Tab-separated table of C-alpha atoms in Angstrom:
chain	number	residue	atom	x	y	z
A	275	MET	CA	14.205	2.215	49.028
A	276	LEU	CA	15.904	4.299	46.364
A	277	MET	CA	19.230	3.779	48.130
A	278	ILE	CA	18.757	0.028	48.558
A	279	VAL	CA	17.615	-0.679	44.998
A	280	LEU	CA	20.148	1.726	43.505
A	281	ASP	CA	22.919	-0.114	45.353
A	282	GLY	CA	21.858	-3.439	43.875
A	283	SER	CA	22.231	-2.241	40.282
A	284	ILE	CA	25.067	0.253	40.648
A	285	VAL	CA	27.505	-2.469	41.755
A	286	THR	CA	27.093	-4.609	38.627
A	287	VAL	CA	28.481	-1.887	36.357
A	288	ALA	CA	31.568	-1.337	38.524
A	289	MET	CA	32.541	-5.003	38.958
A	290	PRO	CA	35.437	-4.996	36.445
A	291	ALA	CA	36.996	-1.949	38.125
A	292	ILE	CA	36.606	-3.524	41.584
A	293	GLN	CA	38.255	-6.728	40.382
A	294	HIS	CA	41.195	-4.865	38.883
A	295	ASP	CA	41.751	-2.581	41.865
A	296	LEU	CA	41.412	-5.082	44.726
A	297	GLY	CA	42.803	-8.132	42.948
A	298	PHE	CA	39.715	-10.328	43.137
A	299	SER	CA	39.833	-13.749	41.505
A	300	PRO	CA	36.940	-14.409	39.084
A	301	ALA	CA	35.306	-16.744	41.634
A	302	GLY	CA	35.935	-14.330	44.492
A	303	LEU	CA	34.434	-11.402	42.591
A	304	SER	CA	31.016	-13.082	42.559
A	305	TRP	CA	30.920	-12.754	46.344
A	306	VAL	CA	30.654	-8.984	46.039
A	307	VAL	CA	27.099	-9.731	44.879
A	308	ASN	CA	26.521	-13.079	46.602
A	309	ALA	CA	27.391	-11.874	50.121
A	310	TYR	CA	24.766	-9.159	49.797
A	311	LEU	CA	22.108	-11.425	48.273
A	312	ILE	CA	22.510	-14.176	50.868
A	313	ALA	CA	22.230	-11.819	53.848
A	314	PHE	CA	19.427	-9.806	52.284
A	315	GLY	CA	17.257	-12.648	51.039
A	316	SER	CA	17.602	-14.857	54.115
A	317	LEU	CA	16.769	-12.185	56.704
A	318	LEU	CA	13.789	-10.441	55.084
A	319	LEU	CA	11.118	-12.709	56.543
A	320	LEU	CA	12.614	-12.601	60.040
A	321	ALA	CA	13.139	-8.829	59.910
A	322	GLY	CA	9.579	-8.248	58.737
A	323	ARG	CA	8.098	-10.232	61.613
A	324	LEU	CA	10.445	-8.631	64.161
A	325	GLY	CA	9.226	-5.273	62.878
A	326	ASP	CA	5.673	-6.287	63.829
A	327	LEU	CA	6.884	-7.358	67.279
A	328	ILE	CA	9.256	-4.545	68.292
A	329	GLY	CA	7.921	-1.737	66.089
A	330	ARG	CA	8.327	-1.173	62.367
A	331	LYS	CA	9.763	2.335	62.762
A	332	ARG	CA	12.537	1.054	65.025
A	333	MET	CA	13.401	-1.689	62.568
A	334	PHE	CA	13.387	0.731	59.640
A	335	LEU	CA	15.658	3.254	61.383
A	336	ALA	CA	18.071	0.577	62.596
A	337	GLY	CA	18.272	-1.025	59.150
A	338	THR	CA	18.865	2.292	57.397
A	339	ALA	CA	21.630	3.142	59.883
A	340	VAL	CA	23.313	-0.265	59.436
A	341	PHE	CA	23.133	-0.011	55.634
A	342	THR	CA	24.537	3.534	55.615
A	343	GLY	CA	27.415	2.601	57.924
A	344	ALA	CA	28.187	-0.524	55.891
A	345	SER	CA	28.254	1.613	52.712
A	346	LEU	CA	30.976	3.762	54.269
A	347	LEU	CA	32.945	0.624	55.139
A	348	ALA	CA	32.541	-0.692	51.575
A	349	GLY	CA	33.675	2.630	50.132
A	350	VAL	CA	36.926	2.662	52.104
A	351	ALA	CA	37.637	-1.066	51.580
A	352	THR	CA	41.185	-1.841	50.480
A	353	SER	CA	40.966	-5.639	50.416
A	354	PRO	CA	38.525	-8.253	49.111
A	355	ALA	CA	37.764	-9.522	52.644
A	356	VAL	CA	36.731	-6.078	53.921
A	357	LEU	CA	34.541	-5.382	50.883
A	358	ILE	CA	32.780	-8.763	51.134
A	359	ALA	CA	32.177	-8.244	54.877
A	360	ALA	CA	30.796	-4.765	54.184
A	361	ARG	CA	28.492	-6.143	51.491
A	362	PHE	CA	27.183	-8.762	53.949
A	363	LEU	CA	26.445	-5.978	56.462
A	364	GLN	CA	24.737	-3.994	53.706
A	365	GLY	CA	22.521	-7.011	53.075
A	366	ILE	CA	21.576	-7.162	56.760
A	367	GLY	CA	20.723	-3.454	56.829
A	368	SER	CA	18.767	-3.716	53.583
A	369	ALA	CA	16.717	-6.601	54.936
A	370	MET	CA	15.910	-4.730	58.152
A	371	ALA	CA	14.791	-1.567	56.365
A	372	SER	CA	13.058	-2.912	53.280
A	373	ALA	CA	11.286	-5.776	55.083
A	374	VAL	CA	9.061	-3.303	56.935
A	375	SER	CA	8.788	-0.566	54.287
A	376	LEU	CA	5.619	-1.880	52.673
A	377	GLY	CA	4.199	-2.669	56.100
A	378	ILE	CA	4.678	0.952	57.133
A	379	LEU	CA	3.121	2.133	53.885
A	380	VAL	CA	-0.058	0.069	54.049
A	381	THR	CA	-0.711	1.003	57.688
A	382	LEU	CA	-0.184	4.716	56.952
A	383	PHE	CA	-2.418	4.746	53.859
A	384	THR	CA	-5.629	2.871	54.552
A	385	GLU	CA	-7.942	4.520	51.997
A	386	PRO	CA	-7.783	2.548	48.702
A	387	ARG	CA	-7.052	5.508	46.421
A	388	GLU	CA	-4.335	6.906	48.680
A	389	ARG	CA	-2.783	3.476	49.129
A	390	ALA	CA	-2.773	2.924	45.348
A	391	ARG	CA	-0.959	6.237	44.813
A	392	ALA	CA	1.527	5.480	47.581
A	393	ILE	CA	2.292	2.018	46.183
A	394	ALA	CA	2.707	3.544	42.712
A	395	VAL	CA	5.329	5.943	44.088
A	396	PHE	CA	6.971	3.069	45.968
A	397	SER	CA	7.124	0.945	42.800
A	398	PHE	CA	8.447	3.847	40.740
A	399	THR	CA	11.194	4.439	43.293
A	400	GLY	CA	12.339	0.846	42.961
A	401	ALA	CA	12.340	0.918	39.161
A	402	ALA	CA	14.074	4.296	39.132
A	403	GLY	CA	16.744	3.082	41.531
A	404	ALA	CA	17.536	0.081	39.335
A	405	SER	CA	17.807	2.167	36.167
A	406	VAL	CA	19.552	5.182	37.683
A	407	GLY	CA	22.001	2.797	39.320
A	408	GLN	CA	23.196	1.518	35.962
A	409	VAL	CA	23.722	5.047	34.619
A	410	LEU	CA	25.226	6.390	37.834
A	411	GLY	CA	27.463	3.356	38.268
A	412	GLY	CA	29.035	3.912	34.880
A	413	VAL	CA	29.399	7.668	35.337
A	414	LEU	CA	30.910	7.467	38.834
A	415	THR	CA	33.267	4.630	37.925
A	416	ASP	CA	34.485	6.353	34.753
A	417	ALA	CA	34.677	9.898	36.171
A	418	LEU	CA	35.947	9.142	39.702
A	419	ASN	CA	36.429	5.539	40.865
A	420	TRP	CA	34.397	2.575	42.101
A	421	HIS	CA	34.579	3.692	45.752
A	422	TRP	CA	32.021	6.393	44.984
A	423	ILE	CA	29.321	3.885	44.091
A	424	PHE	CA	29.159	3.202	47.836
A	425	PHE	CA	29.847	6.734	49.076
A	426	ILE	CA	26.758	7.920	47.149
A	427	ASN	CA	24.641	6.057	49.721
A	428	LEU	CA	25.832	8.237	52.612
A	429	PRO	CA	23.897	11.448	51.855
A	430	ILE	CA	20.813	9.438	50.849
A	431	GLY	CA	20.909	7.358	54.027
A	432	LEU	CA	21.440	10.363	56.286
A	433	ALA	CA	18.609	12.231	54.571
A	434	ALA	CA	16.289	9.229	54.976
A	435	LEU	CA	17.079	9.050	58.701
A	436	ALA	CA	16.609	12.801	59.142
A	437	VAL	CA	13.145	12.625	57.546
A	438	ALA	CA	12.037	9.321	59.093
A	439	VAL	CA	12.741	10.215	62.729
A	440	PRO	CA	10.251	13.101	62.975
A	441	PHE	CA	7.720	12.066	60.336
A	442	LEU	CA	7.183	8.312	60.663
A	443	PRO	CA	4.668	7.598	63.443
A	444	SER	CA	5.993	5.488	66.292
A	445	ASP	CA	4.513	2.045	66.830
A	446	ARG	CA	5.176	-0.061	69.909
A	447	GLY	CA	4.680	-3.398	68.192
A	448	LEU	CA	3.032	-6.523	69.574
A	449	GLY	CA	5.911	-7.363	71.900
A	450	LEU	CA	8.374	-10.228	71.511
A	451	THR	CA	6.159	-12.542	73.564
A	452	ALA	CA	3.634	-12.506	70.698
A	453	GLY	CA	6.047	-14.289	68.393
A	454	ALA	CA	9.173	-15.181	70.319
A	455	ASP	CA	9.840	-18.398	68.418
A	456	ALA	CA	13.626	-18.681	68.497
A	457	VAL	CA	13.604	-22.169	66.969
A	458	GLY	CA	11.443	-20.991	64.066
A	459	ALA	CA	13.697	-17.979	63.508
A	460	LEU	CA	16.757	-20.226	63.360
A	461	LEU	CA	15.092	-22.687	60.975
A	462	VAL	CA	13.804	-20.100	58.485
A	463	THR	CA	17.003	-18.044	58.456
A	464	ALA	CA	19.240	-21.090	58.034
A	465	GLY	CA	16.946	-22.585	55.386
A	466	LEU	CA	16.725	-19.402	53.314
A	467	MET	CA	20.436	-18.665	53.662
A	468	LEU	CA	21.404	-22.159	52.544
A	469	GLY	CA	18.815	-22.151	49.763
A	470	ILE	CA	19.967	-18.832	48.315
A	471	TYR	CA	23.610	-19.925	48.633
A	472	THR	CA	22.772	-23.073	46.663
A	473	ILE	CA	21.056	-21.106	43.913
A	474	VAL	CA	23.816	-18.514	43.476
A	475	LYS	CA	26.480	-21.262	43.312
A	476	VAL	CA	24.669	-23.305	40.662
A	477	GLU	CA	26.688	-21.703	37.856
A	478	GLU	CA	29.917	-22.864	39.526
A	479	TYR	CA	28.867	-26.351	40.663
A	480	GLY	CA	26.196	-27.311	38.108
A	481	TRP	CA	22.590	-28.380	38.634
A	482	THR	CA	23.258	-32.081	39.242
A	483	SER	CA	26.431	-31.783	41.321
A	484	ALA	CA	26.673	-33.173	44.849
A	485	PRO	CA	26.950	-29.713	46.494
A	486	THR	CA	23.869	-28.400	44.663
A	487	LEU	CA	21.711	-31.447	45.372
A	488	GLY	CA	22.953	-31.844	48.950
A	489	PHE	CA	22.669	-28.206	50.012
A	490	GLY	CA	19.375	-27.827	48.157
A	491	ALA	CA	17.865	-30.864	49.891
A	492	LEU	CA	19.044	-29.640	53.301
A	493	ALA	CA	17.554	-26.189	52.657
A	494	LEU	CA	14.192	-27.757	51.768
A	495	VAL	CA	14.274	-29.891	54.927
A	496	LEU	CA	14.969	-26.828	57.091
A	497	LEU	CA	12.167	-24.822	55.459
A	498	ALA	CA	9.747	-27.747	55.772
A	499	ALA	CA	10.659	-28.052	59.447
A	500	PHE	CA	9.986	-24.313	59.810
A	501	VAL	CA	6.484	-24.703	58.350
A	502	VAL	CA	5.740	-27.621	60.700
A	503	ARG	CA	7.048	-25.590	63.605
A	504	GLN	CA	4.817	-22.622	62.720
A	505	ALA	CA	1.758	-24.867	62.543
A	506	THR	CA	2.365	-26.188	66.068
A	507	ALA	CA	4.073	-23.359	67.975
A	508	ARG	CA	2.050	-21.437	70.569
A	509	THR	CA	3.490	-18.110	69.416
A	510	PRO	CA	4.597	-18.701	65.799
A	511	LEU	CA	7.063	-16.359	64.176
A	512	MET	CA	5.037	-16.553	60.944
A	513	PRO	CA	1.336	-17.281	61.486
A	514	LEU	CA	0.339	-19.493	58.558
A	515	ARG	CA	-3.045	-17.759	58.312
A	516	ILE	CA	-1.418	-15.222	56.020
A	517	PHE	CA	-1.374	-17.821	53.230
A	518	ARG	CA	-5.150	-18.321	53.376
A	519	SER	CA	-5.544	-15.225	51.238
A	520	ARG	CA	-5.523	-16.192	47.556
A	521	SER	CA	-4.361	-12.673	46.702
A	522	VAL	CA	-1.317	-12.932	48.984
A	523	SER	CA	-0.357	-16.476	47.943
A	524	GLY	CA	-1.028	-15.886	44.242
A	525	ALA	CA	0.754	-12.532	44.126
A	526	ASN	CA	3.883	-13.965	45.736
A	527	LEU	CA	3.955	-16.894	43.304
A	528	VAL	CA	3.469	-14.545	40.337
A	529	GLN	CA	6.268	-12.368	41.651
A	530	VAL	CA	8.778	-15.252	41.807
A	531	LEU	CA	8.097	-16.069	38.156
A	532	MET	CA	8.024	-12.452	36.980
A	533	VAL	CA	11.192	-11.340	38.758
A	534	ALA	CA	13.078	-14.451	37.605
A	535	ALA	CA	12.104	-13.660	34.013
A	536	LEU	CA	12.915	-9.964	34.213
A	537	PHE	CA	16.455	-10.652	35.392
A	538	SER	CA	17.065	-11.393	31.717
A	539	PHE	CA	15.963	-7.877	30.843
A	540	GLN	CA	17.808	-5.938	33.533
A	541	ILE	CA	21.124	-7.824	33.438
A	542	LEU	CA	21.379	-9.744	30.170
A	543	VAL	CA	20.363	-6.781	28.027
A	544	ALA	CA	23.137	-4.765	29.686
A	545	LEU	CA	25.616	-7.582	28.963
A	546	TYR	CA	24.403	-7.774	25.362
A	547	LEU	CA	24.919	-4.030	24.903
A	548	GLN	CA	28.445	-4.190	26.301
A	549	LYS	CA	29.770	-7.536	25.082
A	550	VAL	CA	28.038	-7.751	21.693
A	551	LEU	CA	27.441	-4.144	20.634
A	552	GLY	CA	30.535	-2.771	22.399
A	553	TYR	CA	28.810	-0.096	24.515
A	554	GLY	CA	30.675	1.381	27.474
A	555	ALA	CA	29.276	1.419	31.013
A	556	ALA	CA	27.804	4.922	30.842
A	557	ARG	CA	26.401	4.428	27.320
A	558	THR	CA	24.766	1.176	28.440
A	559	GLY	CA	23.006	2.961	31.264
A	560	LEU	CA	21.825	5.727	28.937
A	561	ALA	CA	20.583	3.171	26.401
A	562	MET	CA	18.341	1.645	29.078
A	563	LEU	CA	17.143	5.009	30.377
A	564	PRO	CA	13.988	5.095	28.175
A	565	ALA	CA	12.785	1.979	29.989
A	566	ALA	CA	13.114	3.788	33.320
A	567	ALA	CA	11.312	6.812	31.896
A	568	VAL	CA	8.266	4.892	30.658
A	569	ILE	CA	8.116	2.787	33.834
A	570	GLY	CA	8.141	5.973	35.881
A	571	ALA	CA	5.524	7.672	33.722
A	572	VAL	CA	3.170	4.701	33.949
A	573	SER	CA	3.775	4.036	37.659
A	574	LEU	CA	3.238	7.625	38.728
A	575	GLY	CA	0.890	8.812	36.015
A	576	VAL	CA	-1.734	6.147	35.384
A	577	SER	CA	-1.252	2.957	37.423
A	578	ALA	CA	-3.232	4.110	40.470
A	579	ARG	CA	-6.151	5.281	38.307
A	580	LEU	CA	-6.154	2.082	36.260
A	581	ASN	CA	-6.078	-0.073	39.389
A	582	ALA	CA	-9.025	1.862	40.799
A	583	ARG	CA	-11.009	1.651	37.555
A	584	PHE	CA	-10.297	-1.892	36.363
A	585	GLY	CA	-8.962	-3.695	39.442
A	586	GLU	CA	-5.409	-4.789	40.261
A	587	ARG	CA	-5.828	-8.252	38.735
A	588	ASN	CA	-6.765	-6.915	35.298
A	589	VAL	CA	-4.008	-4.293	35.346
A	590	LEU	CA	-1.478	-6.956	36.345
A	591	LEU	CA	-2.563	-9.159	33.434
A	592	ALA	CA	-2.200	-6.244	30.999
A	593	GLY	CA	1.268	-5.470	32.349
A	594	LEU	CA	2.337	-9.097	31.974
A	595	VAL	CA	1.191	-9.108	28.341
A	596	LEU	CA	3.437	-6.101	27.612
A	597	LEU	CA	6.371	-7.752	29.392
A	598	ILE	CA	5.872	-10.943	27.384
A	599	GLY	CA	6.183	-8.701	24.318
A	600	VAL	CA	9.464	-7.282	25.663
A	601	LEU	CA	11.185	-10.643	26.021
A	602	SER	CA	9.628	-12.025	22.830
A	603	LEU	CA	11.195	-9.189	20.827
A	604	LEU	CA	14.546	-9.787	22.518
A	605	THR	CA	14.593	-13.406	21.346
A	606	ARG	CA	15.111	-11.992	17.820
A	607	VAL	CA	17.574	-9.188	18.529
A	608	PRO	CA	20.409	-9.404	15.953
A	609	VAL	CA	24.174	-9.380	16.415
A	610	HIS	CA	24.457	-6.036	14.631
A	611	ALA	CA	21.452	-4.299	16.140
A	612	HIS	CA	20.333	-0.738	15.486
A	613	TYR	CA	19.223	0.943	18.662
A	614	LEU	CA	16.270	2.880	17.235
A	615	THR	CA	14.691	-0.039	15.381
A	616	ASP	CA	15.780	-3.091	17.388
A	617	LEU	CA	16.092	-1.910	20.994
A	618	LEU	CA	14.083	1.267	21.567
A	619	PRO	CA	10.705	-0.516	21.028
A	620	VAL	CA	11.781	-3.031	23.668
A	621	MET	CA	12.594	-0.235	26.124
A	622	LEU	CA	9.213	1.390	25.546
A	623	LEU	CA	7.277	-1.845	26.078
A	624	ALA	CA	8.932	-2.039	29.499
A	625	ALA	CA	6.063	0.230	30.547
A	626	GLY	CA	4.392	-3.071	31.407
A	627	PHE	CA	6.545	-3.180	34.515
A	628	GLY	CA	5.004	0.113	35.610
A	629	LEU	CA	1.587	-1.535	35.360
A	630	ALA	CA	2.443	-4.932	36.819
A	631	LEU	CA	4.508	-4.045	39.870
A	632	PRO	CA	2.113	-1.609	41.630
A	633	ALA	CA	-0.821	-3.956	40.992
A	634	LEU	CA	1.160	-6.969	42.211
A	635	THR	CA	2.355	-5.104	45.312
A	636	THR	CA	-1.188	-4.105	46.206
A	637	LEU	CA	-2.383	-7.698	45.812
A	638	GLY	CA	0.560	-9.037	47.822
A	639	MET	CA	-0.269	-6.748	50.745
A	640	SER	CA	-4.060	-6.937	50.450
A	641	GLY	CA	-4.547	-9.716	52.980
A	642	ALA	CA	-2.311	-8.205	55.645
A	643	LYS	CA	-3.833	-7.029	58.908
A	644	ASP	CA	-2.095	-4.300	60.876
A	645	ASP	CA	-0.506	-6.889	63.181
A	646	ASP	CA	0.895	-8.823	60.202
A	647	ALA	CA	1.859	-5.939	57.890
A	648	GLY	CA	5.585	-6.329	58.521
A	649	LEU	CA	5.384	-10.079	57.961
A	650	ALA	CA	3.483	-9.634	54.687
A	651	SER	CA	6.015	-7.012	53.607
A	652	GLY	CA	8.932	-9.290	54.495
A	653	LEU	CA	7.316	-12.211	52.665
A	654	PHE	CA	6.732	-10.136	49.544
A	655	ASN	CA	10.337	-8.926	49.538
A	656	THR	CA	11.610	-12.462	50.205
A	657	THR	CA	9.838	-13.930	47.181
A	658	GLN	CA	11.268	-11.059	45.134
A	659	GLN	CA	14.797	-11.999	46.174
A	660	ILE	CA	14.177	-15.708	45.585
A	661	GLY	CA	12.912	-14.891	42.089
A	662	MET	CA	15.967	-12.762	41.429
A	663	ALA	CA	18.354	-15.468	42.633
A	664	MET	CA	16.551	-18.074	40.514
A	665	GLY	CA	16.733	-15.801	37.486
A	666	VAL	CA	20.472	-15.322	37.968
A	667	ALA	CA	21.088	-19.040	38.384
A	668	VAL	CA	18.825	-20.422	35.669
A	669	LEU	CA	19.013	-17.844	32.896
A	670	SER	CA	22.706	-16.985	33.166
A	671	THR	CA	23.611	-20.690	33.251
A	672	LEU	CA	21.467	-21.441	30.199
A	673	ALA	CA	22.902	-18.464	28.315
A	674	ALA	CA	26.484	-19.464	29.116
A	675	SER	CA	25.917	-23.103	28.152
A	676	ARG	CA	24.314	-22.167	24.846
A	677	SER	CA	27.094	-19.708	24.034
A	678	ASP	CA	29.760	-22.324	24.788
A	679	SER	CA	27.967	-24.798	22.543
A	680	LEU	CA	27.851	-22.312	19.658
A	681	LEU	CA	31.520	-21.427	20.141
A	682	ALA	CA	32.384	-25.135	19.956
A	683	GLN	CA	30.535	-25.248	16.617
A	684	GLY	CA	32.826	-22.534	15.281
A	685	ARG	CA	30.455	-19.556	15.536
A	686	PRO	CA	32.018	-16.091	16.048
A	687	PRO	CA	32.077	-14.907	19.697
A	688	ALA	CA	29.484	-12.144	19.210
A	689	GLU	CA	27.107	-14.531	17.448
A	690	ALA	CA	27.625	-17.194	20.127
A	691	LEU	CA	26.914	-14.706	22.917
A	692	THR	CA	23.783	-13.472	21.149
A	693	GLY	CA	22.566	-17.044	20.706
A	694	GLY	CA	22.988	-17.648	24.431
A	695	TYR	CA	21.045	-14.508	25.279
A	696	HIS	CA	18.291	-15.538	22.838
A	697	LEU	CA	17.796	-18.785	24.767
A	698	ALA	CA	17.651	-16.942	28.098
A	699	PHE	CA	15.096	-14.478	26.702
A	700	ALA	CA	12.980	-17.359	25.385
A	701	VAL	CA	12.965	-19.088	28.781
A	702	GLY	CA	12.150	-15.745	30.423
A	703	THR	CA	9.196	-15.415	28.052
A	704	GLY	CA	7.981	-18.828	29.184
A	705	LEU	CA	8.237	-17.784	32.844
A	706	LEU	CA	6.127	-14.701	32.136
A	707	VAL	CA	3.511	-16.801	30.348
A	708	ALA	CA	3.414	-19.041	33.445
A	709	ALA	CA	3.025	-15.938	35.640
A	710	PHE	CA	0.107	-14.811	33.470
A	711	ALA	CA	-1.546	-18.229	33.800
A	712	VAL	CA	-1.159	-18.222	37.598
A	713	ALA	CA	-2.562	-14.694	37.857
A	714	LEU	CA	-5.503	-15.624	35.642
A	715	ALA	CA	-6.296	-18.813	37.553
A	716	VAL	CA	-5.496	-17.974	41.171
A	717	LEU	CA	-6.157	-14.277	41.664
A	718	ARG	CA	-9.788	-13.386	42.134
A	719	ARG	CA	-11.661	-11.012	39.900
A	720	PRO	CA	-12.304	-7.679	41.617
A	721	ARG	CA	-15.668	-7.685	43.392
A	722	ARG	CA	-15.989	-3.945	43.331
A	723	VAL	CA	-14.371	-1.502	40.953
A	724	ILE	CA	-14.040	2.125	41.956
A	725	ARG	CA	-15.156	4.429	39.230
A	726	PRO	CA	-13.323	7.741	38.908
């Protein structure tokens, strides 16, 4: 998971160097990210269910091997076509491995306290990968070259395989006959792939353009047909019983809103630091390092104990309150900001992520039986990717439109950019408030709280 999450953030810092070296057009450069997102997001649900059917360990090992091999191909790429193809393969490998990771975890750790600690470590690893990726991306690109942002995956991937083969218990799975719904697999993969493609191309086409409306409508039709198919198939790929759990359904909805909002923190803050304050790539990563530190301290140090004492729902609500504070402060960040007074408090309040994510993950997996653990894991990861894609499309488009409007009014470029980011942060705040309302209304209060 460290390798997969690290890869997602490390690439963003190196994009200018990749464009310069390989001769990408501005539109073509976006496919370095889009190719990965489309493959990753569209295959998570299918990979998770296949893990239940053929064995989660097999799926995890195969996915890690594909991702590691694709990273080597990306690192040696000398043309845009090869790099985009390698990124698509990385997305496939990521989906295969990460779709079953949570499923493996919840079946290995069945005792509530142990599972809470394991999920806290899992959540910390993801947050650490995102933050370390930004620092490492800048350092590797400046000190060596962009190829090394992909080569760094090779020792991690090989180490993961070397540990997983002997230590992960083998599971035979249910067998393909328990969910061999080829039509359902085709419908859900095509629907998700087309839907994510539509979202990531919104900035280019616009929200009301024919491609956006047409592709979006077709994606919804395919996904609706998939749901109908699952309700009537003898051996459904995705048994709809999983949605009967209010914890599972509510947690996935909260995650879409939360991840969409927090795109504005992870990406737009980095853009603000570089484009408005003039930070370099490495300095930007270091400026955001305190956020990673407090997220790690909270995830590993106190989240499991708080979940056991107060219940995941209450801890999630507390984390969301802190995150609302993060984006609310960012709506007022000035053009000439001082790091210690204007930005460091924001980084420290990011501790809310260390509270919210472990609690949300536990709730999202709480209704999963052993036979459905891979499916629940794939679903949880899918809603995460959908939230991320929505955040990219909505918040970046709003920020760009607002900045263009301010430039047209004669505002200086730095002020116009800051105004655009302010709007995105305000909308992100609204998404977090909506996530809080859903969590409060849908998620059940804990029936039993474990006292330490």
